[in-house]
Coordinates of C-alpha atoms in Angstrom, one line a residue:
M147 CA 4.4 107.9 51.2
S148 CA 5.6 108.0 47.6
R149 CA 8.2 110.6 48.6
I150 CA 9.5 108.3 51.3
L151 CA 9.7 105.4 48.8
N152 CA 11.5 107.6 46.3
L153 CA 14.0 108.6 49.0
I154 CA 14.6 104.9 49.9
S155 CA 15.1 104.0 46.2
I156 CA 17.7 106.8 45.9
Q157 CA 19.5 105.6 49.0
L158 CA 19.4 102.0 47.9
R159 CA 20.8 102.9 44.5
K160 CA 23.6 104.7 46.2
D161 CA 24.2 101.8 48.5
F162 CA 24.3 99.1 45.7
S163 CA 26.4 101.2 43.4
A164 CA 28.9 101.7 46.2
R165 CA 29.0 98.0 46.8
G166 CA 29.1 97.1 43.1
G167 CA 25.9 95.1 43.4
I168 CA 27.7 92.3 45.3
P169 CA 25.0 90.3 47.2
R170 CA 27.3 88.9 49.8
L171 CA 29.5 90.9 52.1
P172 CA 32.8 89.1 52.8
A173 CA 33.6 90.8 56.0
R174 CA 31.9 92.9 58.6
T175 CA 32.9 96.6 58.6
I176 CA 31.2 97.6 61.8
C177 CA 31.4 97.0 65.5
C178 CA 34.9 95.4 65.4
T179 CA 37.0 97.7 67.4
A180 CA 39.8 95.2 68.1
R181 CA 39.6 93.0 65.0
K182 CA 43.2 93.2 63.8
H183 CA 44.8 92.7 67.2
A184 CA 42.4 89.8 68.0
E185 CA 42.9 88.1 64.6
E186 CA 46.6 88.2 65.0
G187 CA 46.4 86.7 68.5
D188 CA 43.9 84.1 67.4
A189 CA 46.1 83.0 64.4
A190 CA 49.1 82.7 66.5
S191 CA 47.4 80.3 68.9
A192 CA 45.5 78.3 66.3
L193 CA 47.3 75.0 66.5
G194 CA 50.7 76.2 67.6
K195 CA 50.4 74.4 70.9
R196 CA 50.8 70.7 71.5
W197 CA 47.7 68.8 70.7
K198 CA 46.0 67.3 73.8
D199 CA 44.9 63.7 73.7
T200 CA 42.7 63.9 76.8
A201 CA 40.5 66.5 78.3
D202 CA 37.9 66.9 81.0
T203 CA 35.5 68.9 78.9
V204 CA 35.6 69.5 75.1
I205 CA 33.5 72.4 73.8
I206 CA 32.4 72.2 70.2
G207 CA 31.9 75.6 68.7
G208 CA 33.8 78.9 69.1
G209 CA 31.1 81.5 69.1
C210 CA 30.4 83.8 72.1
V211 CA 28.5 81.0 74.0
G212 CA 31.3 78.4 73.6
A213 CA 34.0 80.9 74.5
S214 CA 32.0 82.0 77.5
L215 CA 31.7 78.4 78.7
A216 CA 35.4 77.8 78.2
Y217 CA 36.2 80.9 80.2
H218 CA 33.9 80.1 83.1
L219 CA 35.0 76.4 83.4
A220 CA 38.7 77.4 83.3
K221 CA 38.2 80.2 85.8
G222 CA 36.2 77.9 88.0
G223 CA 39.1 75.6 88.3
V224 CA 38.3 72.8 85.8
K225 CA 41.5 71.5 84.3
D226 CA 41.9 70.4 80.7
V227 CA 39.2 72.4 79.1
V228 CA 39.4 72.3 75.3
L229 CA 37.5 74.3 72.8
L230 CA 37.3 73.2 69.1
E231 CA 36.3 75.6 66.4
K232 CA 35.9 74.4 62.8
S233 CA 37.1 77.6 61.2
E234 CA 37.8 80.7 63.2
L235 CA 36.3 82.1 66.4
T236 CA 33.0 84.0 65.9
A237 CA 32.3 82.4 62.5
G238 CA 28.7 81.6 62.1
S239 CA 26.2 83.9 63.8
T240 CA 28.4 85.8 66.4
W241 CA 30.5 87.9 64.1
H242 CA 27.6 89.7 62.3
A243 CA 25.3 90.1 65.3
A244 CA 23.9 93.5 66.2
G245 CA 25.2 93.0 69.8
L246 CA 22.2 94.2 71.8
T247 CA 22.4 93.7 75.6
T248 CA 19.5 94.1 78.0
Y249 CA 18.5 93.3 81.5
Y250 CA 14.9 92.8 80.3
H251 CA 13.3 89.5 79.6
P252 CA 9.6 88.7 79.8
G253 CA 10.3 85.5 81.7
I254 CA 11.4 85.2 85.3
N255 CA 14.3 82.8 85.0
L256 CA 16.1 84.2 82.0
K257 CA 16.3 87.6 83.7
K258 CA 19.1 86.1 85.8
V259 CA 21.0 85.0 82.7
H260 CA 20.8 88.5 81.3
F261 CA 21.9 90.0 84.6
D262 CA 24.9 87.7 84.9
S263 CA 25.9 88.5 81.3
I264 CA 25.8 92.3 81.7
K265 CA 27.7 92.1 85.0
L266 CA 30.4 90.0 83.3
Y267 CA 30.7 92.3 80.3
E268 CA 31.1 95.3 82.6
T269 CA 34.3 93.9 84.1
L270 CA 35.7 91.6 81.4
E271 CA 37.9 94.2 79.7
A272 CA 39.7 95.0 82.9
E273 CA 40.2 91.3 83.7
T274 CA 41.5 90.2 80.3
G275 CA 43.0 93.4 78.9
Q276 CA 41.0 92.8 75.7
A277 CA 38.6 95.6 74.7
V278 CA 35.0 94.5 74.3
G279 CA 33.3 97.7 73.0
F280 CA 30.6 97.8 75.6
H281 CA 28.2 100.7 75.5
Q282 CA 25.5 101.2 78.2
P283 CA 23.3 104.2 77.3
G284 CA 20.1 102.4 78.5
S285 CA 17.2 101.2 76.4
V286 CA 13.5 102.1 76.1
R287 CA 10.7 99.8 75.0
I288 CA 8.1 102.1 73.4
A289 CA 4.4 101.6 74.2
S290 CA 2.0 103.1 71.7
T291 CA -1.2 101.1 72.5
A292 CA -3.2 100.6 75.7
A293 CA -2.5 96.9 75.6
R294 CA 1.2 97.6 75.4
V295 CA 1.0 99.8 78.4
D296 CA -0.8 97.0 80.3
E297 CA 2.0 94.7 79.3
M298 CA 4.6 97.1 80.7
K299 CA 2.7 97.5 84.0
Y300 CA 2.6 93.7 84.2
Q301 CA 6.3 93.4 83.7
M302 CA 6.9 96.1 86.3
T303 CA 5.3 93.8 88.9
R304 CA 7.9 91.1 88.0
T305 CA 11.0 93.2 88.6
H306 CA 11.1 92.3 92.3
W307 CA 12.1 88.7 91.4
H308 CA 15.6 89.9 90.4
V309 CA 17.6 93.0 91.1
T310 CA 17.2 94.6 87.6
P311 CA 16.7 98.4 87.2
Q312 CA 13.5 99.0 85.3
Y313 CA 11.2 102.0 85.2
L314 CA 7.8 102.9 83.6
I315 CA 8.3 106.4 82.1
G316 CA 6.1 108.9 80.4
P317 CA 6.5 110.2 76.8
E318 CA 8.5 113.2 77.8
K319 CA 11.2 111.1 79.4
V320 CA 11.2 108.8 76.4
Q321 CA 12.0 111.8 74.1
E322 CA 14.6 113.0 76.6
L323 CA 16.4 109.7 76.3
F324 CA 16.0 109.6 72.5
P325 CA 15.7 113.2 71.4
L326 CA 15.5 112.3 67.7
L327 CA 12.0 111.0 68.0
N328 CA 9.2 112.7 66.0
I329 CA 7.7 115.2 68.4
D330 CA 4.3 114.6 66.8
K331 CA 4.5 111.0 67.8
V332 CA 5.1 111.8 71.4
C333 CA 1.6 112.0 72.8
M334 CA 1.0 114.6 75.6
S335 CA -0.3 113.1 78.7
Q336 CA -3.9 113.6 79.5
R337 CA -3.0 115.9 82.3
Q338 CA -1.1 118.2 80.0
I339 CA -3.9 118.3 77.4
T340 CA -6.4 119.1 80.1
R341 CA -4.2 121.8 81.4
R342 CA -3.9 123.4 77.9
Q343 CA -7.7 123.3 77.5
F344 CA -8.1 125.0 80.9
D345 CA -5.7 127.7 79.8
K346 CA -8.2 128.8 77.1
I347 CA -11.1 129.2 79.5
N348 CA -11.4 132.5 81.4
F349 CA -12.1 131.1 84.8
G350 CA -11.3 134.4 86.5
D351 CA -14.3 136.2 85.0
F352 CA -16.5 133.2 85.7
L353 CA -15.5 132.9 89.4
S354 CA -15.8 136.7 89.9
V355 CA -19.6 136.4 89.4
C356 CA -20.1 133.2 91.3
T357 CA -20.7 132.9 95.0
R358 CA -19.5 130.2 97.3
S359 CA -22.8 128.4 97.1
F360 CA -24.3 125.2 96.0
L361 CA -25.0 126.7 92.5
W362 CA -21.3 127.5 92.1
I363 CA -20.4 123.9 92.9
V364 CA -23.0 122.5 90.4
V365 CA -21.9 124.8 87.6
L366 CA -18.2 124.1 88.1
T367 CA -18.9 120.4 88.2
I368 CA -20.7 120.7 84.8
V369 CA -17.8 122.7 83.3
F370 CA -15.2 120.2 84.5
T371 CA -17.3 117.4 83.1
L372 CA -17.6 119.1 79.7
V373 CA -13.9 119.9 79.6
F374 CA -13.0 116.3 80.5
Q375 CA -15.2 114.9 77.8
V376 CA -13.7 117.3 75.2
T377 CA -10.2 116.5 76.4
L378 CA -10.9 112.8 76.2
R379 CA -12.4 113.2 72.7
I380 CA -9.3 115.1 71.5
T381 CA -7.0 112.5 73.0
Q382 CA -9.0 109.7 71.3
I383 CA -8.8 111.5 67.9
Q384 CA -5.0 112.0 68.3
W385 CA -4.5 108.4 69.2
K386 CA -6.7 107.2 66.4
N387 CA -4.9 109.2 63.7
S388 CA -1.4 108.3 64.7
T389 CA 0.7 105.8 66.7
P390 CA 1.8 108.1 69.6
V391 CA 4.2 107.2 72.3
L392 CA 2.1 106.6 75.4
A393 CA 4.8 105.3 77.7
G394 CA 8.1 103.6 77.8
L395 CA 9.8 100.8 79.8
Y396 CA 13.3 102.3 80.6
T397 CA 16.1 100.0 81.6
P398 CA 19.3 101.8 82.5
G399 CA 22.5 99.8 81.9
D400 CA 21.2 98.3 78.7
G401 CA 23.1 98.9 75.5
H402 CA 25.2 97.0 73.0
I403 CA 28.6 95.3 72.7
D404 CA 30.9 94.3 69.9
P405 CA 30.3 90.6 69.6
Y406 CA 33.6 89.9 67.9
S407 CA 35.6 91.7 70.6
L408 CA 33.5 90.1 73.3
T409 CA 34.3 86.6 72.0
M410 CA 38.0 87.4 71.7
S411 CA 38.1 88.7 75.2
L412 CA 36.3 85.6 76.6
A413 CA 38.8 83.5 74.6
A414 CA 41.7 85.5 76.1
G415 CA 40.3 84.9 79.6
A416 CA 39.8 81.2 78.9
R417 CA 43.5 80.9 77.8
M418 CA 44.6 83.0 80.8
Y419 CA 43.0 80.4 83.2
G420 CA 44.4 77.4 81.3
A421 CA 41.9 76.4 78.6
Q422 CA 43.2 75.3 75.2
I423 CA 41.5 76.7 72.0
Y424 CA 42.2 74.9 68.7
N425 CA 41.2 76.2 65.3
P426 CA 40.7 75.3 62.6
A427 CA 39.8 72.0 64.1
P428 CA 36.5 70.7 62.8
V429 CA 34.9 67.7 64.6
T430 CA 34.5 64.8 62.1
G431 CA 33.2 62.2 64.5
L432 CA 31.9 61.5 68.0
R433 CA 32.1 58.0 69.6
P434 CA 30.9 57.2 73.2
T435 CA 33.0 54.8 75.2
A436 CA 31.8 52.1 77.6
D437 CA 32.8 54.1 80.6
G438 CA 30.8 57.2 79.6
K439 CA 33.6 59.2 78.1
W440 CA 33.8 60.5 74.5
D441 CA 36.3 60.2 71.7
I442 CA 36.2 63.4 69.6
Q443 CA 37.7 62.9 66.2
T444 CA 39.3 65.7 64.2
P445 CA 41.7 66.0 61.3
H446 CA 44.5 66.7 63.9
G447 CA 43.8 63.6 66.1
T448 CA 41.4 62.2 68.6
I449 CA 40.7 63.6 72.1
R450 CA 39.2 61.5 74.8
A451 CA 37.0 63.7 77.1
N452 CA 34.9 63.1 80.2
R453 CA 32.1 65.2 78.6
I454 CA 31.3 67.1 75.4
V455 CA 29.3 70.3 75.1
N456 CA 27.6 71.2 71.8
T457 CA 27.8 75.0 71.3
A458 CA 28.0 74.8 67.6
G459 CA 25.4 77.4 66.7
F460 CA 23.7 76.6 63.4
W461 CA 26.1 73.6 63.0
A462 CA 24.6 72.1 66.2
R463 CA 22.2 70.0 64.2
E464 CA 25.1 68.4 62.3
V465 CA 27.0 67.7 65.5
G466 CA 23.9 66.1 67.0
Q467 CA 23.4 63.9 64.0
M468 CA 26.9 62.4 64.6
I469 CA 25.3 60.5 67.6
G470 CA 21.8 60.1 66.2
F471 CA 20.1 63.2 67.5
Q472 CA 17.9 65.5 65.4
H473 CA 18.2 68.8 67.3
P474 CA 15.2 71.0 66.4
T475 CA 17.2 74.1 65.4
I476 CA 16.8 76.0 62.2
P477 CA 18.6 79.1 60.8
V478 CA 16.5 82.1 60.0
H479 CA 17.5 85.2 58.0
H480 CA 17.8 88.4 60.1
Q481 CA 18.6 91.7 58.5
Y482 CA 19.8 95.1 59.9
V483 CA 20.7 98.3 58.2
V484 CA 23.6 100.6 59.1
T485 CA 23.6 104.3 58.1
A486 CA 26.4 106.7 57.4
T487 CA 27.1 109.6 59.7
V488 CA 23.9 111.5 60.6
P489 CA 24.6 115.1 61.5
E490 CA 21.9 115.2 64.2
V491 CA 23.5 112.1 65.8
K492 CA 27.0 113.5 65.6
A493 CA 25.9 116.7 67.3
L494 CA 24.5 114.9 70.4
K495 CA 26.5 115.3 73.6
K496 CA 25.7 111.8 74.9
E497 CA 24.9 108.5 73.3
L498 CA 21.3 107.7 72.4
A499 CA 19.5 105.1 74.3
V500 CA 18.5 102.0 72.4
I501 CA 14.9 102.1 71.4
R502 CA 12.6 99.2 70.6
D503 CA 9.4 100.3 68.8
L504 CA 7.3 97.3 69.6
E505 CA 4.4 98.1 67.3
G506 CA 6.9 98.8 64.5
S507 CA 8.7 95.6 65.4
Y508 CA 12.3 97.0 65.2
Y509 CA 15.2 98.1 67.3
L510 CA 17.2 101.2 66.7
R511 CA 20.5 102.2 68.2
Q512 CA 23.4 104.5 67.7
E513 CA 26.4 103.1 65.7
R514 CA 29.3 105.5 65.9
D515 CA 27.8 108.8 64.4
G516 CA 25.1 106.9 62.5
L517 CA 22.2 104.6 63.3
L518 CA 21.7 100.8 63.2
F519 CA 18.1 99.6 62.5
G520 CA 17.0 96.0 62.7
P521 CA 13.4 94.8 62.1
Y522 CA 11.6 91.5 62.8
E523 CA 9.3 90.8 59.8
K524 CA 5.9 89.2 60.1
M525 CA 5.8 85.4 59.9
E526 CA 4.5 85.4 56.3
K527 CA 7.5 87.5 55.2
M528 CA 10.4 86.2 57.2
V529 CA 12.8 83.7 55.6
L530 CA 13.9 80.3 56.9
Q531 CA 17.0 78.6 55.7
D532 CA 15.2 75.3 55.7
S533 CA 17.5 73.9 53.0
W534 CA 20.2 73.6 55.7
V535 CA 17.8 71.4 57.7
R536 CA 17.3 69.2 54.6
D537 CA 20.7 69.2 53.0
G538 CA 23.0 70.4 55.8
V539 CA 25.0 73.6 56.2
P540 CA 27.3 74.2 53.3
P541 CA 30.8 73.0 54.4
G542 CA 32.5 76.3 53.6
F543 CA 30.0 78.6 55.1
G544 CA 31.6 80.6 57.9
K545 CA 31.8 84.4 57.6
E546 CA 29.5 84.8 54.6
L547 CA 26.2 86.5 54.6
F548 CA 22.9 86.0 52.7
E549 CA 21.7 88.3 50.0
S550 CA 19.9 91.2 51.5
D551 CA 16.2 91.9 50.6
L552 CA 15.1 95.3 51.7
D553 CA 11.7 94.9 50.1
R554 CA 10.9 92.4 52.8
I555 CA 11.4 95.0 55.6
M556 CA 10.1 98.1 53.8
E557 CA 7.1 98.5 56.0
H558 CA 9.3 98.6 59.0
I559 CA 11.7 101.1 57.4
E560 CA 8.7 103.4 56.7
M561 CA 7.5 103.1 60.3
A562 CA 11.0 103.9 61.6
M563 CA 11.3 106.9 59.3
E564 CA 8.0 108.3 60.8
M565 CA 9.2 107.7 64.3
V566 CA 12.7 109.0 63.7
P567 CA 12.6 111.5 60.8
V568 CA 16.4 111.8 60.4
L569 CA 16.3 108.3 58.9
K570 CA 14.7 109.8 55.8
K571 CA 17.9 111.7 55.0
A572 CA 20.4 109.1 56.1
D573 CA 22.5 107.2 53.6
I574 CA 22.8 103.4 53.9
I575 CA 26.3 102.1 54.0
N576 CA 25.8 98.5 55.0
V577 CA 23.0 95.9 54.9
V578 CA 23.7 92.8 56.9
S579 CA 21.6 89.7 56.3
G580 CA 22.9 86.7 58.3
P581 CA 21.8 83.4 59.9
I582 CA 20.7 83.2 63.5
T583 CA 19.4 80.0 65.0
Y584 CA 15.9 79.5 66.3
T585 CA 14.2 76.6 68.2
P586 CA 10.5 76.1 67.8
D587 CA 9.7 78.2 70.9
L588 CA 12.7 80.6 70.6
L589 CA 14.2 79.5 73.9
P590 CA 17.7 77.9 73.8
M591 CA 18.4 74.2 74.6
V592 CA 20.7 74.2 77.7
G593 CA 21.8 71.3 79.8
P594 CA 22.5 67.5 79.7
Y595 CA 20.8 65.5 77.0
Q596 CA 18.9 62.4 77.8
G597 CA 19.6 59.1 76.1
V598 CA 23.4 59.4 76.2
R599 CA 25.8 60.0 79.0
N600 CA 27.9 63.2 79.4
Y601 CA 26.5 65.0 76.3
W602 CA 25.5 68.6 77.0
T603 CA 24.1 71.3 74.8
A604 CA 24.0 75.1 74.7
I605 CA 22.4 75.7 71.3
G606 CA 19.4 77.4 69.7
F607 CA 20.3 81.0 70.7
G608 CA 18.2 83.6 68.9
Y609 CA 19.9 86.2 71.2
G610 CA 23.3 84.6 71.8
V611 CA 25.2 87.8 72.7
I612 CA 23.0 88.7 75.8
H613 CA 22.7 85.0 76.8
A614 CA 26.4 84.1 76.3
G615 CA 27.8 85.4 79.6
G616 CA 25.0 84.1 81.8
I617 CA 24.6 80.7 80.2
G618 CA 28.4 80.1 80.3
K619 CA 28.2 80.7 84.1
F620 CA 25.1 78.6 84.5
L621 CA 26.4 75.6 82.7
S622 CA 29.8 75.9 84.3
D623 CA 28.3 75.9 87.8
W624 CA 26.1 72.9 86.8
I625 CA 29.0 70.9 85.4
R626 CA 31.3 71.7 88.4
N627 CA 28.8 71.3 91.2
G628 CA 26.5 68.5 89.9
E629 CA 23.3 70.5 89.9
P630 CA 22.1 73.7 88.2
P631 CA 22.5 76.9 90.3
Y632 CA 18.8 78.0 89.7
D633 CA 15.8 76.9 87.8
L634 CA 16.0 77.2 84.0
I635 CA 13.5 74.4 83.2
E636 CA 12.1 76.2 80.2
C637 CA 15.5 75.7 78.4
D638 CA 15.7 72.0 79.1
P639 CA 16.9 70.4 75.9
N640 CA 14.8 67.4 76.5
R641 CA 11.5 69.3 76.1
Y642 CA 11.4 68.2 72.5
G643 CA 10.9 64.6 71.4
K644 CA 10.3 62.6 68.2
W645 CA 7.0 64.4 67.7
T646 CA 9.1 67.5 66.9
D647 CA 9.3 66.9 63.2
V648 CA 10.6 69.2 60.5
P649 CA 7.2 70.7 59.5
F650 CA 6.4 71.5 63.1
M651 CA 9.9 73.0 63.7
C652 CA 9.6 75.2 60.6
A653 CA 6.1 76.4 61.4
K654 CA 6.9 77.2 65.0
A655 CA 10.2 78.9 64.2
R656 CA 8.4 81.1 61.6
E657 CA 5.8 81.9 64.2
S658 CA 8.3 82.7 66.9
Y659 CA 10.3 85.1 64.7
G660 CA 7.2 86.8 63.4
F661 CA 5.7 87.2 66.9
N662 CA 9.0 88.6 68.3
N663 CA 7.4 91.8 69.4
V664 CA 3.8 90.9 69.9
V665 CA 2.1 91.6 73.3
G666 CA 3.1 88.9 75.6
Y667 CA 0.1 87.8 77.7
P668 CA 0.1 85.5 80.7
K669 CA -0.8 81.9 79.9
E670 CA -0.1 82.5 76.3
E671 CA -1.0 79.9 73.6
R672 CA 0.4 79.8 70.1
F673 CA -1.2 77.7 67.4
A674 CA 1.3 77.2 64.5
G675 CA 2.2 73.6 63.8
R676 CA -0.6 72.2 65.9
P677 CA -1.8 69.6 66.4
T678 CA 1.2 67.3 66.3
S679 CA 1.1 63.5 66.3
R680 CA 0.5 63.6 70.0
T681 CA -3.3 63.6 70.3
S682 CA -5.4 61.3 72.6
G683 CA -8.1 59.0 71.4
I684 CA -10.8 61.5 72.3
Y685 CA -9.2 64.6 70.7
E686 CA -11.5 64.6 67.8
L687 CA -14.5 64.3 70.1
L688 CA -13.4 67.2 72.3
K689 CA -11.6 69.7 70.1
D690 CA -14.7 71.7 69.2
K691 CA -16.1 71.6 72.7
C692 CA -13.2 73.1 74.6
S693 CA -10.2 75.4 74.5
M694 CA -7.2 73.3 73.9
G695 CA -3.8 73.8 75.5
F696 CA -0.4 72.6 74.3
H697 CA 1.8 70.6 76.7
A698 CA 5.0 68.7 75.5
G699 CA 3.4 68.2 72.1
W700 CA 0.1 67.0 73.5
E701 CA -3.3 68.7 72.9
Q702 CA -5.1 68.9 76.3
P703 CA -8.4 70.5 77.2
H704 CA -7.9 73.7 79.3
W705 CA -11.6 74.5 79.8
F706 CA -14.9 73.4 78.3
Y707 CA -17.6 75.5 76.7
K708 CA -21.2 75.7 78.0
P709 CA -24.1 77.6 76.3
G710 CA -23.6 81.3 77.0
D711 CA -19.9 81.2 77.4
D712 CA -17.6 83.6 75.6
T713 CA -15.7 80.9 73.7
G714 CA -12.2 80.9 72.0
Y715 CA -8.8 81.9 73.2
K716 CA -8.9 85.6 74.4
P717 CA -5.9 86.4 76.6
S718 CA -5.8 89.5 78.8
F719 CA -3.9 91.2 81.6
R720 CA -7.2 91.3 83.5
R721 CA -9.9 88.6 83.9
T722 CA -10.1 86.5 80.8
N723 CA -13.1 84.8 79.2
W724 CA -12.0 81.5 80.8
F725 CA -12.0 82.9 84.4
G726 CA -15.6 82.0 85.1
P727 CA -15.7 78.6 83.3
V728 CA -12.5 77.5 85.0
G729 CA -13.9 78.4 88.4
R730 CA -17.1 76.5 87.5
E731 CA -15.1 73.4 86.7
C732 CA -13.0 73.7 89.9
R733 CA -16.2 73.8 92.0
L734 CA -17.6 70.8 90.2
V735 CA -14.5 68.7 90.8
M736 CA -14.2 69.8 94.5
E737 CA -17.9 69.6 95.4
K738 CA -19.2 66.8 93.1
V739 CA -17.1 64.8 90.6
G740 CA -15.0 65.3 87.5
V741 CA -12.6 63.4 85.3
I742 CA -9.4 65.1 84.0
D743 CA -7.5 64.2 80.9
L744 CA -4.0 63.3 82.1
T745 CA -2.8 61.9 78.7
P746 CA 0.2 64.4 78.6
F747 CA 1.4 63.3 82.0
G748 CA 4.5 61.1 82.3
K749 CA 4.0 57.4 83.3
F750 CA 6.5 55.7 85.5
V751 CA 6.9 52.0 86.2
V752 CA 8.5 51.5 89.7
T753 CA 9.8 48.0 90.5
G754 CA 11.5 46.4 93.5
K755 CA 10.8 45.2 97.0
D756 CA 10.8 48.7 98.5
T757 CA 8.5 50.2 95.9
L758 CA 5.7 50.9 98.3
K759 CA 8.0 52.4 100.9
L760 CA 9.5 54.7 98.3
L761 CA 6.2 55.9 96.9
D762 CA 4.7 56.3 100.4
R763 CA 7.5 58.7 101.1
L764 CA 7.2 60.6 97.8
F765 CA 3.4 61.0 97.6
A766 CA 1.1 63.0 99.9
N767 CA -1.5 60.2 100.1
T768 CA -0.9 56.7 101.5
M769 CA -0.3 54.1 98.9
P770 CA -2.8 51.2 98.9
K771 CA -1.5 47.9 100.2
V772 CA -0.8 45.4 97.5
K773 CA -0.3 41.8 98.6
H774 CA 2.0 39.3 96.8
E775 CA 3.3 41.9 94.4
R776 CA 6.9 42.4 93.7
S777 CA 6.3 45.3 91.4
L778 CA 3.9 48.1 91.2
S779 CA 2.8 49.9 88.0
Q780 CA 1.2 53.2 88.5
K781 CA -0.8 53.8 85.4
V782 CA -2.8 57.0 84.7
P783 CA -6.1 56.7 82.8
Q784 CA -5.8 57.9 79.3
L785 CA -9.5 58.0 78.1
V786 CA -10.8 61.0 80.1
I787 CA -14.0 62.8 79.6
P788 CA -15.1 66.0 81.4
L789 CA -18.0 65.1 83.7
S790 CA -20.4 67.3 85.6
V791 CA -22.9 65.8 88.1
K792 CA -26.1 67.5 88.9

């Protein structure tokens, strides 16, 4: 270990001496294959065209998401699409992103977003003539624990929801796709170990003296049993003393893309189909009009638009504050390290697959003839830029970076060096530490916002590059057709309310970042920031007698404890500790009587002479007849106690 740390120290001294100890990197030196050409084209089109006074849709923010939406709207036939960027395209989070792309997502609905993004990126260069730097060597998510293998098997059952290529592969195939893996980490399958044990036993001599009798069968059975036990013990010892590769989830078609070139290509496509892009054009004010339109104020003039879409990245909170909204987004520090040329990488005949070591909580991909390594620290070590929530984003912050802190990611570096030994000898040429935006649950906020007309958001993207193409298409279809093309309810921007205060937002963002690569169980509960202000009058009475769930900020009993129950939250891919108790409660409610806490449910007051007719049509049960009532208020009981009748 000390030798590894010494090597790291030497490499870091080389790195910092080469950079002159400058903590901030003024410009990105990697992944920008078309930078000069794109910058020239962008500068030429900045404000050289006539300023538009009216527009159908104004998009605020020129990162990859905003550019994608402009491209899709214009291509879909929407006239007068305008994108406003406060400084230059990609400024903010896009320009310094690692650019990973994958079909994989643990959820069902967002798989479609990823699929649409990749299919767009595969054809975008041919359509626009602008290079995007798209590489598709595939990716492998490494499983080195039994729980992780279970997770991958669970995810394999979900691949049929969407046409996404995905395979559960063995350790040998993992190493074939990434041959630089430490061979000692690649655990032999149990069958191989068993075969090697059998090779040491002289079965020929043994069988020569045995007859085909019952005794032969008994003896052979005993031998096989002993060999199996020895093999199992050897395997357990090997697994205990290391973190071997047990399996991998292989996704062909995954890879990485140059975020800068991608954005410039999307912008070129948007212009090609008639959209206007203005920069630098910061938005200084937003004013709704009586007819539902918007006046967007800038230093260059005011544009009146039918709708506005906030795609402003980590400036989204400032844009929302112009109209009284406190969007729960917060910038977090994410670091990745780029190495110089690695001879073993340069000697390869084909590009390495992207690997994600889930127990090590990092990704690793090829960057030219070197490697790019990016970890996700534990929640107690990661850094939130919470001063931006309190004081706002510094006005001049655009293409700057934060000061790097490799001590914070040292344990991940050590794990990566053990998994990929060539990293021990690699020189570091770049350390990127930049802001990416998180929401409390890590999911973006996409769609129309309640409380004001024609205000839309596409913000809070922790993985903006892979979401950009699909979200641009999703929102464009929704805006043009009047309804979303498919269900993406988990990204509804209205899932947060006034209960989402800053302490809750910070606690959940810290948890979401730190839990980036934890095992994702079904029916998962996370506990940071809880409880919020949303607790019922009987919360204190019930909280120690049940397992609480979290629903729209509310604490709600999921199941109640009885003597002898295995209590607490214990998720599993098999039957959980709540399987029996929940069944017991279902039987009580169906066969006897029970009372359910519906405090988190929405309450609606329906008025008018046809109230009963409407509700009769909507509800499965027949509404009770109410005489001499012009209005009907359906109220749900709020004081609810679990009840069992014997």
